[in-house]
Amino acid sequence: MTHQDTGFGPDLVEVFGPKHEDGGPELIQLLTPEGERVHHPEFDMEFTAEELRGFYRDMVLVRRIDVEATALQRHGELGIWAQLLGQEAAQIGAGRAVRPNDFVFPTYREHGVAWCRGLDPLHLISLFRGVDHGGWNPHDHNFNLYTIVIGAQTLHAVGYAMGMQRDGVVGTGDPDRDAAVLAHFGDGASSQGDVNESFIFAASYNAPVVFFCQNNQWAISEPIERQSRIPLYQRALGFGFPGVRVDGNDVLATYAVTQAALQRARDGQGPSMIEAFTYRMGAHTTTDDPTRYRLSADVESWKLKDPISRLEVYIKRNGYADDAFFADLAEEADQLGHALREGTKAMPDPKPLDIFDRVYAEITPELAEQRDAFTAYLSSFEGSH
Amino acid sequence: MAGTTSKVTLAKGLNMGLRKAMEADDKVLLMGEDVGKLGGVFRITDGLQKDFGEDRVIDSPLAESGIVGTAVGMAMRGYRPVVEIQFDGFVYPAYDQIVCQVAKLHFRSQGRIKMPMVIRIPFGGGIGAVEHHSESPEAQFAHTPGLKVVTCSNPVDGYWMIQQAIAHDDPVIFLEPKRQYHAEKTELDEDATPAPLFTSKVVRPGSDATVLAYGPTVKTAMKAAEVAAGEGTSLEVIDLRTLSPLDLDPVFASVRRTGRAVVVHEAHVNLGLGSEIAARITEECFYALEAPVLRVGGFDTPYPASRLEEEWLPDLDRVLDAVDRSLEF
């Protein structure tokens, strides 16, 4: 597209850039791809060696879950798997910023955040194996079930946050009481009406919610340029709340920015949006073939920004962990992989009759009749083979 | 408190029922467009914001998916949201949230998430409105597992059924016949014991044919029965009240006596509630039937411009015509 002088000023791309390989000058970063610690005037934080090792361990183990689940799908044990490869820092940074009283509304790719909320990874696996639609109790973990419809959960997040306001757990100044909601979505979802409506409702009611957008550059085969002509975080301003872009491959910056945004929400200062600028290194899901729509050179350039390697470089260079730490972690990851493989294969299939009793809090006579008829039908086969 | 009776319209009955429900449980919230200061475009929530405050009677931005989607989150937090969709034809922006989230969260979560939500929808035609203000979308919701669908035909049912729907732990699509909102008043006894929510009711006994109606068509069916009586035909009229689940035992009992059934609704006949009811009557009362179950409803066209709506809507004559065809079969 060539620039035309329309009276609206210069071409939008010229104004808003940046190219999608680069988060641009507005990118908040505390750790460069080369593992250099840098500082930011607004979002700087100090981290202890223990905290750094914690982030590193989380990311390594979550990547292992992803690798194992992908392999299990290839072995026919899972119907499908949504890979998070490359998004470990965005998810661990956000997930570790959440407090126990906060509530998280995930997409279907939030395996790292699920890990931070203490979910058994087999609960994620069971969904993708087709055993259930999510086997965990959302109220036990303050972590909703995965939502498959793109962006629908952002409205639930705002409603939940409005409930928190009515429960008097926002802006009381008591850190053990105040809470907020973290709402996940992706760059593709930013085009959905529900996401835009959730922005409007959150702004209108000043709801304590942080909209956390992982911009992984791809909505299946469609690049971010198909969804937006401006950097996504800039949309927040149009809805009346602040937005920032953070390096989503930098776990330190993502943590710092998310915890600041959540605290702001808990304090009663309302919604904000974080665009975690990252890259989907894998396919959309195991059924997808990204070689049909993107260049391997792009993927190669993002490999240099790997979230785990940069933290590893930083930790090793500064002696924040010894060799034993890395050896123990490798062993722990192997054990986790083993447990996932064995746990998956040992998972019992669901019972056909269970579905009838889960539709309603109070089953209808019609459905009970269907269940009983199906029970009788099934039992008519007993002993016949 | 005792012996509280008054003559009320459907609008007033619903308003009183909402007030009762809000007094009984402070987790009950109302949300919708213009439900606050204005009291709703039909005034069903009149005065409630003044008495219960802006945190419990919430004027929402103009976005139906947003209304229902945020209500989902409130229900997850332990509230009992009652949302108002301003008109039937405006429910479709919220359709995804209703069928994919509201209806499925209990199932998806294996019962760990409850959705005690009521979605109030003024429905049906006959008010001389522009497009999208006169529709009957009940079959779309009755077809969706996870939802329950009810409709009131009169002020007394409006008063009780809205309270029962709000107290119920499953999501309820609550359809209100808007043409009846400000029609005649009925004596309401607040100390009476209401029938259970998910039950149908014989509202006029008869012996020659059974007429099944709900919401706005109950009045039409009752008038038809009156006229038929004058011509020597005795019609039994049943107000279905609950559309999902259906409560058809009283219907089967009636049809086994009369041998004939006519279903009347404003919704399009093709794949409307009448189709399901006809199939079920056929399954249960096959040997008792003297004629096929007949359906009277809106034609399979979009709802017409209002100067034509009285032609389009099933009226007394079309009901009687169907009764005659059944009797002559």
XYZ file of C-alpha atoms in Angstrom:
714
model
C 0.000 0.000 0.000
C 1.412 3.380 -0.946
C 1.118 6.439 1.188
C -1.622 8.856 0.202
C -1.995 12.287 1.632
C -5.577 12.061 2.822
C -5.536 14.692 5.477
C -5.359 12.004 8.123
C -1.610 12.346 8.191
C 1.060 9.844 7.251
C 0.470 6.209 6.492
C -0.633 4.188 9.518
C 2.179 1.704 9.195
C 4.656 4.541 9.197
C 3.160 5.928 12.395
C 2.487 2.828 14.355
C 5.035 0.329 13.078
C 6.756 -1.681 14.345
C 7.542 -4.633 12.192
C 6.387 -7.821 13.832
C 9.915 -9.172 14.254
C 10.659 -6.406 16.698
C 8.613 -5.142 19.614
C 9.701 -1.572 18.857
C 10.925 1.128 21.168
C 7.871 0.816 23.417
C 8.766 -2.761 24.406
C 9.293 -3.132 28.161
C 12.269 -5.351 28.806
C 14.356 -6.286 31.847
C 16.360 -9.093 30.275
C 17.567 -8.921 26.680
C 17.620 -11.914 24.338
C 21.362 -12.058 24.978
C 20.764 -12.410 28.712
C 21.785 -8.871 29.609
C 19.941 -7.349 32.562
C 18.548 -3.943 31.607
C 16.482 -1.476 33.562
C 13.212 0.293 32.979
C 12.206 3.586 34.561
C 8.679 2.437 35.483
C 8.718 -1.326 35.834
C 12.115 -2.137 37.281
C 12.410 -4.864 39.909
C 15.123 -6.696 41.761
C 15.048 -10.485 41.813
C 16.806 -12.824 44.220
C 18.798 -15.787 42.932
C 16.103 -18.053 44.324
C 13.384 -16.230 42.398
C 15.409 -16.440 39.203
C 15.932 -20.173 39.694
C 12.194 -20.514 40.350
C 11.250 -18.840 37.064
C 13.803 -20.947 35.237
C 12.554 -24.184 36.780
C 8.932 -23.309 35.938
C 9.759 -22.606 32.312
C 11.843 -25.751 31.857
C 9.177 -27.982 33.362
C 6.340 -26.356 31.460
C 8.249 -26.766 28.208
C 8.679 -30.413 29.112
C 4.929 -30.791 29.609
C 4.432 -29.273 26.165
C 7.001 -31.522 24.517
C 5.598 -34.648 26.176
C 2.013 -33.780 25.293
C 2.982 -33.126 21.690
C 4.706 -36.513 21.568
C 1.708 -38.192 23.173
C -0.482 -36.733 20.439
C 1.899 -38.087 17.794
C 1.654 -41.489 19.453
C -2.115 -41.363 19.186
C -2.694 -40.916 22.919
C -4.188 -37.403 22.583
C -6.686 -36.217 20.005
C -5.003 -32.839 19.746
C -2.664 -30.580 21.716
C -2.342 -26.789 21.701
C 1.353 -26.061 21.981
C 2.799 -23.259 24.073
C 6.385 -23.545 22.812
C 7.987 -20.101 22.889
C 5.383 -18.601 25.233
C 6.808 -19.972 28.489
C 8.027 -16.605 29.783
C 4.752 -14.824 29.061
C 2.801 -17.493 30.914
C 5.138 -18.027 33.864
C 5.694 -14.304 34.297
C 1.954 -13.700 34.386
C 1.122 -16.830 36.356
C 3.597 -16.120 39.115
C 2.296 -12.546 39.499
C -1.132 -13.877 40.458
C -1.947 -14.188 44.155
C -4.054 -16.958 45.708
C -7.159 -14.730 45.980
C -6.946 -13.568 42.388
C -8.884 -15.435 39.717
C -7.590 -16.422 36.282
C -9.577 -16.913 33.073
C -7.391 -18.846 30.626
C -7.639 -19.610 26.920
C -6.952 -23.210 25.908
C -3.185 -22.667 25.709
C -2.475 -21.463 29.255
C -0.580 -24.570 30.369
C 2.098 -22.453 32.032
C -0.401 -20.427 34.023
C -2.174 -23.653 34.984
C 1.160 -24.896 36.295
C 1.528 -21.766 38.425
C -2.001 -22.343 39.815
C -0.984 -25.789 41.010
C -2.979 -27.862 38.519
C -1.912 -31.423 37.886
C -0.858 -31.340 34.183
C -2.818 -34.556 33.696
C -5.957 -32.414 34.079
C -4.900 -30.565 30.923
C -4.008 -33.787 29.167
C -7.380 -35.360 29.927
C -9.104 -32.535 28.058
C -6.983 -32.984 24.944
C -7.268 -36.775 25.198
C -11.051 -36.470 25.080
C -11.698 -37.815 28.553
C -13.429 -34.657 29.783
C -13.744 -30.918 29.098
C -11.313 -30.077 31.903
C -11.006 -32.187 35.007
C -10.135 -29.581 37.615
C -12.349 -27.665 39.990
C -12.039 -23.981 39.017
C -12.973 -22.900 42.528
C -10.145 -24.940 44.075
C -7.472 -23.251 41.976
C -9.114 -19.901 41.183
C -8.436 -20.915 37.605
C -11.382 -21.284 35.246
C -11.746 -24.147 32.819
C -10.192 -23.653 29.421
C -12.527 -21.759 27.087
C -12.383 -22.909 23.490
C -14.595 -20.213 21.940
C -12.152 -17.453 21.121
C -12.361 -14.529 23.537
C -15.625 -15.554 25.242
C -13.874 -15.845 28.618
C -12.882 -12.188 28.736
C -16.497 -11.266 29.472
C -16.675 -13.877 32.216
C -13.532 -12.343 33.666
C -15.103 -8.897 33.790
C -18.290 -10.256 35.367
C -16.245 -12.101 37.961
C -14.339 -8.894 38.684
C -17.658 -7.045 39.065
C -18.624 -9.704 41.596
C -15.392 -9.011 43.498
C -16.312 -5.334 43.620
C -19.666 -6.230 45.150
C -17.983 -8.560 47.631
C -15.880 -5.692 48.937
C -12.518 -7.246 48.079
C -11.223 -4.397 45.934
C -9.401 -1.308 47.138
C -9.706 -2.016 50.862
C -5.962 -1.610 51.365
C -5.766 -5.025 53.031
C -3.297 -7.053 50.939
C -4.738 -10.340 52.186
C -8.223 -9.310 51.120
C -7.899 -7.369 47.899
C -8.105 -9.371 44.708
C -8.231 -8.990 40.946
C -8.854 -11.013 37.800
C -6.397 -11.949 35.078
C -8.054 -12.429 31.683
C -6.074 -14.204 28.983
C -6.596 -13.943 25.257
C -4.562 -13.816 22.086
C -3.933 -11.543 19.134
C -6.617 -13.288 17.088
C -9.162 -12.875 19.870
C -8.555 -9.146 19.889
C -10.804 -8.996 16.816
C -13.705 -10.682 18.604
C -16.733 -8.687 19.637
C -16.686 -10.276 23.077
C -13.172 -9.026 23.774
C -14.091 -5.519 22.719
C -17.282 -5.661 24.784
C -15.274 -6.879 27.764
C -13.041 -3.811 27.432
C -16.117 -1.583 27.403
C -17.760 -3.221 30.405
C -14.496 -3.241 32.385
C -13.914 0.427 31.676
C -17.510 1.387 32.389
C -17.548 -0.304 35.811
C -13.844 0.253 36.570
C -13.604 -3.498 37.118
C -10.473 -4.982 38.731
C -9.298 -6.939 35.709
C -6.027 -7.189 33.831
C -6.385 -8.100 30.165
C -3.346 -10.163 29.292
C -2.927 -10.569 25.546
C -0.257 -12.930 24.336
C 0.471 -11.582 20.908
C 2.199 -14.631 19.459
C 1.932 -13.075 15.992
C -0.249 -15.817 14.530
C -3.933 -16.735 14.687
C -3.539 -20.159 13.084
C -2.367 -18.967 9.638
C -3.263 -15.292 9.889
C -0.554 -12.829 10.860
C -1.114 -10.043 13.352
C -1.369 -7.555 10.483
C -4.685 -9.160 9.536
C -6.082 -8.416 13.019
C -4.724 -4.973 13.716
C -3.186 -1.984 12.058
C -1.894 -0.604 15.342
C 0.052 -2.254 18.155
C -2.577 -4.081 20.202
C -1.717 -2.454 23.518
C -2.591 0.925 22.012
C -6.185 -0.189 21.655
C -6.608 0.015 25.440
C -6.348 3.775 25.355
C -9.351 3.994 23.059
C -11.396 2.120 25.657
C -10.248 4.381 28.451
C -7.593 2.439 30.334
C -3.827 2.067 30.068
C -2.065 -0.525 27.961
C 1.568 -1.567 27.802
C 3.653 -3.799 25.591
C 6.067 -6.088 27.358
C 8.652 -8.470 25.960
C 6.705 -11.685 26.373
C 9.865 -13.725 26.046
C 11.311 -11.950 29.074
C 9.951 -13.610 32.186
C 11.285 -10.882 34.478
C 9.634 -8.020 32.611
C 6.394 -9.951 32.178
C 6.293 -10.693 35.887
C 7.081 -7.078 36.830
C 4.475 -5.594 34.530
C 1.748 -8.108 35.408
C 2.169 -7.790 39.137
C 2.043 -3.993 38.827
C -1.112 -4.170 36.736
C -2.773 -6.645 39.105
C -1.869 -4.500 42.109
C -3.358 -1.495 40.391
C -6.576 -3.464 39.855
C -6.624 -4.783 43.436
C -6.197 -1.210 44.651
C -9.373 -0.218 42.851
C -7.738 1.698 40.035
C -9.471 -0.312 37.369
C -8.597 -2.309 34.298
C -5.455 -2.312 32.224
C -4.125 -4.251 29.290
C -0.811 -5.987 28.797
C 0.329 -7.041 25.358
C 2.961 -9.725 25.843
C 4.921 -9.587 22.602
C 5.990 -13.135 21.848
C 5.996 -15.763 19.127
C 4.235 -19.068 18.653
C 7.256 -21.276 17.881
C 5.132 -24.366 17.324
C 2.005 -24.952 15.320
C -1.385 -23.582 16.344
C -2.199 -27.116 17.430
C -0.867 -30.515 16.465
C -3.253 -30.522 13.483
C -1.719 -27.380 11.998
C 1.136 -27.055 9.490
C 2.811 -23.655 9.777
C 5.174 -24.343 6.870
C 2.219 -23.531 4.609
C 2.023 -19.917 5.705
C 5.181 -18.623 7.334
C 8.880 -18.419 6.586
C 11.397 -20.522 8.440
C 13.641 -17.439 8.581
C 11.060 -15.793 10.830
C 11.041 -18.757 13.155
C 14.855 -18.830 13.166
C 15.036 -15.172 14.152
C 12.704 -15.809 17.078
C 14.780 -18.790 18.214
C 17.458 -16.253 19.096
C 14.995 -14.681 21.539
C 14.190 -17.920 23.347
C 12.776 -17.192 26.807
C 14.587 -20.038 28.566
C 18.053 -19.594 27.024
C 18.249 -15.919 27.903
C 17.503 -16.583 31.562
C 19.933 -19.506 31.577
C 22.685 -17.263 30.230
C 21.920 -14.637 32.843
C 21.851 -17.160 35.710
C 25.054 -18.898 34.651
C 26.969 -15.747 33.923
C 26.194 -14.382 37.373
C 26.532 -17.626 39.262
C 22.940 -17.639 40.518
C 22.829 -21.442 40.302
C 25.396 -24.225 40.446
C 25.755 -27.250 38.223
C 23.832 -29.400 40.664
C 20.757 -27.178 40.174
C 20.735 -27.785 36.445
C 21.397 -31.513 36.845
C 18.616 -31.872 39.414
C 16.217 -29.949 37.212
C 16.987 -32.164 34.224
C 16.231 -35.171 36.408
C 13.006 -33.576 37.657
C 11.912 -32.874 34.088
C 12.559 -36.491 33.125
C 10.490 -37.688 36.050
C 7.686 -35.304 35.101
C 7.774 -36.607 31.531
C 7.625 -40.178 32.756
C 4.693 -39.404 35.057
C 2.803 -37.719 32.206
C 3.324 -40.631 29.832
C 2.313 -43.226 32.355
C -0.539 -41.120 33.747
C -1.982 -40.576 30.285
C -1.960 -44.225 29.344
C -3.501 -45.191 32.689
C -6.336 -42.676 32.350
C -9.695 -44.440 32.395
C -12.196 -43.640 29.665
C -15.276 -41.717 30.780
C -18.474 -43.642 31.503
C -21.233 -43.070 28.942
C -23.986 -42.686 31.517
C -22.177 -39.911 33.421
C -23.015 -37.325 30.777
C -26.705 -37.293 31.605
C -26.255 -36.273 35.215
C -23.953 -33.334 34.463
C -26.204 -31.248 32.248
C -28.274 -29.651 35.002
C -28.036 -28.979 38.711
C -31.524 -30.513 38.722
C -31.964 -33.120 36.016
C -35.182 -32.861 34.011
C -37.634 -35.768 33.939
C -37.175 -35.920 30.145
C -33.416 -36.333 30.411
C -33.692 -38.825 33.252
C -35.993 -40.850 31.016
C -33.414 -40.765 28.190
C -30.704 -41.851 30.603
C -32.791 -44.727 31.902
C -33.698 -45.844 28.397
C -30.028 -45.751 27.367
C -29.089 -47.666 30.521
C -31.583 -50.362 29.624
C -30.338 -50.378 26.039
C -26.713 -50.794 27.134
C -27.575 -53.527 29.562
C -29.390 -55.411 26.812
C -25.939 -56.154 25.345
C -24.559 -57.667 28.535
C -23.559 -61.293 28.186
C -24.300 -61.224 24.472
C -20.617 -61.441 23.546
C -48.502 -9.260 55.691
C -51.210 -11.916 55.601
C -54.021 -11.878 53.106
C -52.209 -9.665 50.612
C -54.272 -9.476 47.462
C -54.340 -6.898 44.710
C -55.318 -6.569 41.086
C -52.207 -6.402 38.926
C -51.094 -6.397 35.317
C -48.440 -8.815 34.073
C -45.892 -5.982 34.189
C -46.752 -5.284 37.811
C -46.791 -8.963 38.731
C -43.311 -9.423 37.310
C -42.112 -6.255 39.030
C -43.462 -7.466 42.362
C -41.937 -10.893 41.823
C -38.525 -9.408 41.073
C -38.748 -7.271 44.189
C -39.630 -10.320 46.308
C -36.709 -12.272 44.878
C -34.303 -9.397 45.591
C -35.568 -9.113 49.151
C -35.253 -12.852 49.699
C -31.640 -13.145 48.487
C -29.120 -10.325 48.329
C -27.125 -12.261 45.719
C -29.866 -11.531 43.184
C -28.738 -8.830 40.740
C -30.597 -7.304 37.812
C -28.730 -6.173 34.725
C -29.729 -4.924 31.325
C -30.194 -1.927 29.104
C -32.229 0.869 30.705
C -33.304 -1.276 33.670
C -32.158 1.325 36.215
C -33.578 4.836 36.358
C -35.975 4.206 33.511
C -37.201 0.906 34.927
C -36.789 -0.831 31.582
C -38.496 0.104 28.333
C -41.529 -1.874 29.531
C -41.107 -0.660 33.158
C -40.761 -4.208 34.489
C -37.907 -3.123 36.800
C -39.622 0.126 37.756
C -38.435 1.503 41.090
C -36.043 -1.342 41.824
C -32.817 0.602 41.354
C -34.098 3.301 43.670
C -34.734 0.738 46.392
C -31.870 -1.711 45.858
C -29.132 0.560 44.544
C -26.971 0.729 41.446
C -24.850 -2.233 42.500
C -27.852 -4.549 42.359
C -29.845 -3.033 39.514
C -27.226 -2.407 36.887
C -27.661 -0.334 33.758
C -25.422 -2.024 31.199
C -23.658 -0.821 28.083
C -25.594 -1.604 24.887
C -24.108 -5.004 24.174
C -26.149 -8.161 24.653
C -23.231 -10.575 24.533
C -21.545 -8.370 27.098
C -24.592 -8.501 29.356
C -24.879 -12.279 29.303
C -21.106 -12.868 29.307
C -20.499 -10.717 32.358
C -23.507 -12.331 34.044
C -21.715 -15.672 33.580
C -18.767 -14.298 35.538
C -21.030 -12.949 38.266
C -22.735 -16.330 38.580
C -19.309 -17.958 38.904
C -18.601 -15.557 41.753
C -21.776 -16.709 43.548
C -24.349 -14.198 42.350
C -27.749 -14.903 40.827
C -27.934 -12.539 37.877
C -31.274 -11.771 36.248
C -30.593 -10.148 32.906
C -33.070 -8.391 30.678
C -32.767 -8.613 26.921
C -34.694 -5.588 25.757
C -36.487 -7.322 22.872
C -36.591 -10.890 21.515
C -34.907 -9.977 18.241
C -31.922 -8.531 20.085
C -30.981 -11.742 21.853
C -28.902 -13.024 18.951
C -25.711 -11.076 19.720
C -25.810 -12.990 23.023
C -26.656 -16.305 21.386
C -23.088 -17.608 21.542
C -22.724 -16.799 25.230
C -26.106 -18.407 25.952
C -25.662 -21.660 24.039
C -21.878 -22.119 24.357
C -21.277 -20.804 27.876
C -24.428 -20.402 29.969
C -25.847 -23.726 28.784
C -22.614 -25.701 28.939
C -20.627 -24.558 31.950
C -22.343 -26.925 34.367
C -21.718 -29.819 32.012
C -18.179 -28.734 31.116
C -17.245 -28.440 34.782
C -18.913 -31.697 35.799
C -21.276 -29.740 38.003
C -18.613 -27.696 39.754
C -19.819 -24.445 38.213
C -23.469 -23.591 38.692
C -25.264 -21.098 36.442
C -28.245 -19.826 38.425
C -29.066 -17.178 35.838
C -32.375 -15.953 34.497
C -32.466 -14.397 31.048
C -35.696 -12.434 30.721
C -36.872 -11.858 27.165
C -40.038 -9.962 26.213
C -41.294 -12.010 23.246
C -44.051 -12.311 20.715
C -45.828 -9.852 18.484
C -48.933 -7.767 18.201
C -47.601 -4.435 19.386
C -47.257 -2.680 16.044
C -43.492 -2.535 16.296
C -40.731 -2.298 13.719
C -38.647 -5.310 12.691
C -36.894 -7.437 15.384
C -39.357 -6.463 18.122
C -41.980 -9.208 17.749
C -40.189 -12.524 17.513
C -40.591 -15.895 19.157
C -37.156 -17.506 19.522
C -38.157 -20.151 22.097
C -37.394 -23.207 19.974
C -33.783 -22.109 19.521
C -33.288 -22.229 23.273
C -35.489 -25.239 23.970
C -33.288 -27.106 21.471
C -30.202 -26.376 23.571
C -29.340 -28.869 26.322
C -28.393 -27.118 29.537
C -31.034 -24.423 29.339
C -34.519 -24.459 30.782
C -37.199 -22.396 29.071
C -40.438 -21.188 30.622
C -43.088 -18.633 29.768
C -45.865 -17.026 31.750
C -49.235 -16.189 30.213
C -50.811 -14.114 32.991
C -50.014 -11.789 35.916
C -50.299 -14.425 38.629
C -47.936 -16.819 36.875
C -45.601 -13.908 36.146
C -45.361 -13.090 39.837
C -44.658 -16.641 40.955
C -42.704 -18.013 38.026
C -40.095 -15.245 38.012
C -39.372 -15.905 41.675
C -39.187 -19.642 41.099
C -36.889 -19.182 38.097
C -34.536 -16.952 40.089
C -34.414 -19.450 42.954
C -33.660 -22.303 40.547
C -30.023 -23.413 40.226
C -30.036 -23.930 36.438
C -30.125 -21.192 33.806
C -33.675 -20.290 32.807
C -34.746 -18.475 29.662
C -37.793 -16.582 30.904
C -40.086 -15.485 28.096
C -42.601 -12.747 28.794
C -45.482 -12.148 26.348
C -44.964 -8.435 25.847
C -48.393 -7.859 24.346
C -49.870 -8.849 27.725
C -47.620 -6.646 29.886
C -50.115 -3.843 30.305
C -53.314 -5.682 29.360
C -56.012 -6.631 31.855
C -55.437 -6.944 35.591
C -55.868 -10.157 37.533
C -56.377 -10.772 41.222
C -53.051 -11.766 42.800
C -52.947 -13.461 46.185
C -49.391 -13.246 47.462
C -50.099 -15.811 50.166
C -51.231 -18.513 47.786
C -49.104 -21.588 47.096
C -47.915 -21.570 43.497
C -47.687 -24.610 41.251
C -44.134 -25.908 40.741
C -42.250 -24.029 38.001
C -41.798 -26.819 35.497
C -45.415 -27.850 35.227
C -48.135 -27.309 32.671
C -51.657 -26.505 33.685
C -55.158 -27.272 32.410
C -56.704 -23.805 32.287
C -60.063 -24.811 30.821
C -61.481 -28.311 30.948
C -63.143 -29.741 27.865
C -63.869 -33.008 26.101
C -63.858 -32.709 22.285
C -60.310 -31.563 21.496
C -57.211 -30.400 23.364
C -55.685 -27.020 22.538
C -52.099 -26.491 23.702
C -50.815 -22.956 24.055
C -48.242 -20.933 25.952
C -47.353 -17.305 26.559
C -49.328 -14.969 24.307
C -51.388 -17.690 22.626
C -53.064 -18.862 25.833
C -55.412 -15.894 25.639
C -56.159 -16.685 21.985
C -56.848 -20.319 22.816
C -59.155 -19.355 25.685
C -61.149 -17.057 23.436
C -61.370 -19.782 20.815
C -62.659 -22.193 23.442
C -65.315 -19.709 24.462
C -66.518 -19.243 20.910
C -66.392 -22.983 20.254
C -68.494 -23.601 23.361
C -71.153 -21.349 21.898
C -71.142 -23.610 18.840
C -71.402 -26.757 20.943
C -67.746 -27.809 20.869
C -65.961 -28.399 24.157
C -62.232 -27.528 24.032
C -59.757 -28.322 26.761
C -57.022 -25.668 26.960
C -53.630 -26.387 28.473
C -51.116 -23.656 29.275
C -47.776 -25.387 28.788
C -45.846 -22.831 30.912
C -42.620 -24.843 30.668
C -41.146 -25.386 27.191
C -37.949 -27.107 28.254
C -38.450 -29.428 29.911
C -41.927 -30.015 28.590
C -44.477 -31.260 31.109
C -46.631 -33.398 28.873
C -48.250 -35.849 31.284
C -51.343 -33.626 31.628
C -51.334 -33.299 27.832
C -51.208 -37.045 27.296
C -54.008 -37.547 29.829
C -56.104 -34.946 28.017
C -55.443 -36.281 24.518
C -56.247 -39.825 25.622
C -59.700 -38.466 26.510
C -60.267 -36.124 23.569
C -58.332 -37.979 20.858
C -57.451 -34.661 19.212
C -54.763 -32.042 19.755
C -53.980 -28.632 18.280
C -50.785 -26.773 19.235
C -50.794 -22.998 18.966
C -47.734 -20.770 19.052
C -46.644 -17.541 17.427
C -43.300 -19.011 16.404
C -42.798 -20.406 12.913
C -44.391 -23.803 12.534
C -41.411 -25.465 10.847
C -39.406 -27.183 13.611
C -41.235 -25.160 16.230
C -42.240 -26.485 19.650
C -45.409 -27.829 18.047
C -43.371 -30.287 15.982
C -41.765 -31.807 19.060
C -45.043 -31.877 20.938
C -46.808 -33.558 18.005
C -44.101 -36.212 17.872
C -44.320 -36.874 21.596
C -48.119 -37.073 21.573
C -47.900 -39.498 18.680
C -45.445 -41.679 20.580
C -47.492 -41.692 23.780
C -51.105 -41.556 22.573
C -50.921 -43.317 19.203
C -53.974 -45.531 19.673
C -56.039 -42.773 21.283
C -55.605 -40.314 18.419
C -58.603 -39.691 16.164
C -56.704 -37.171 14.032
C -53.126 -36.096 13.451
C -51.826 -33.448 15.833
C -52.237 -30.102 14.086
C -50.071 -27.027 14.454
C -51.135 -23.399 14.209
C -48.416 -20.788 14.235
C -46.566 -18.073 12.468
C -45.902 -18.742 8.795
C -42.403 -19.746 7.731
C -41.530 -16.224 6.712
C -39.722 -13.554 8.652
C -42.069 -11.617 10.899
C -43.907 -9.190 8.600
C -44.254 -5.421 8.776
C -46.723 -4.636 11.518
C -49.688 -3.703 9.301
C -49.763 -7.398 8.421
C -49.025 -8.905 11.783
C -52.606 -9.706 12.720
C -52.788 -11.799 9.538
C -49.553 -13.533 10.371
C -50.197 -14.267 14.024
C -52.422 -17.233 14.848
C -55.771 -15.743 15.841
C -59.065 -17.083 17.087
C -60.297 -17.994 13.607
C -57.171 -19.910 12.642
C -57.327 -21.848 15.898
C -60.981 -22.688 15.298
C -60.196 -23.632 11.715
C -57.613 -26.128 12.946
C -60.043 -27.462 15.535
C -62.626 -27.980 12.784
C -60.082 -29.792 10.600
C -59.196 -32.024 13.524
C -62.825 -32.773 14.334
C -63.639 -33.492 10.680
C -60.601 -35.689 10.057
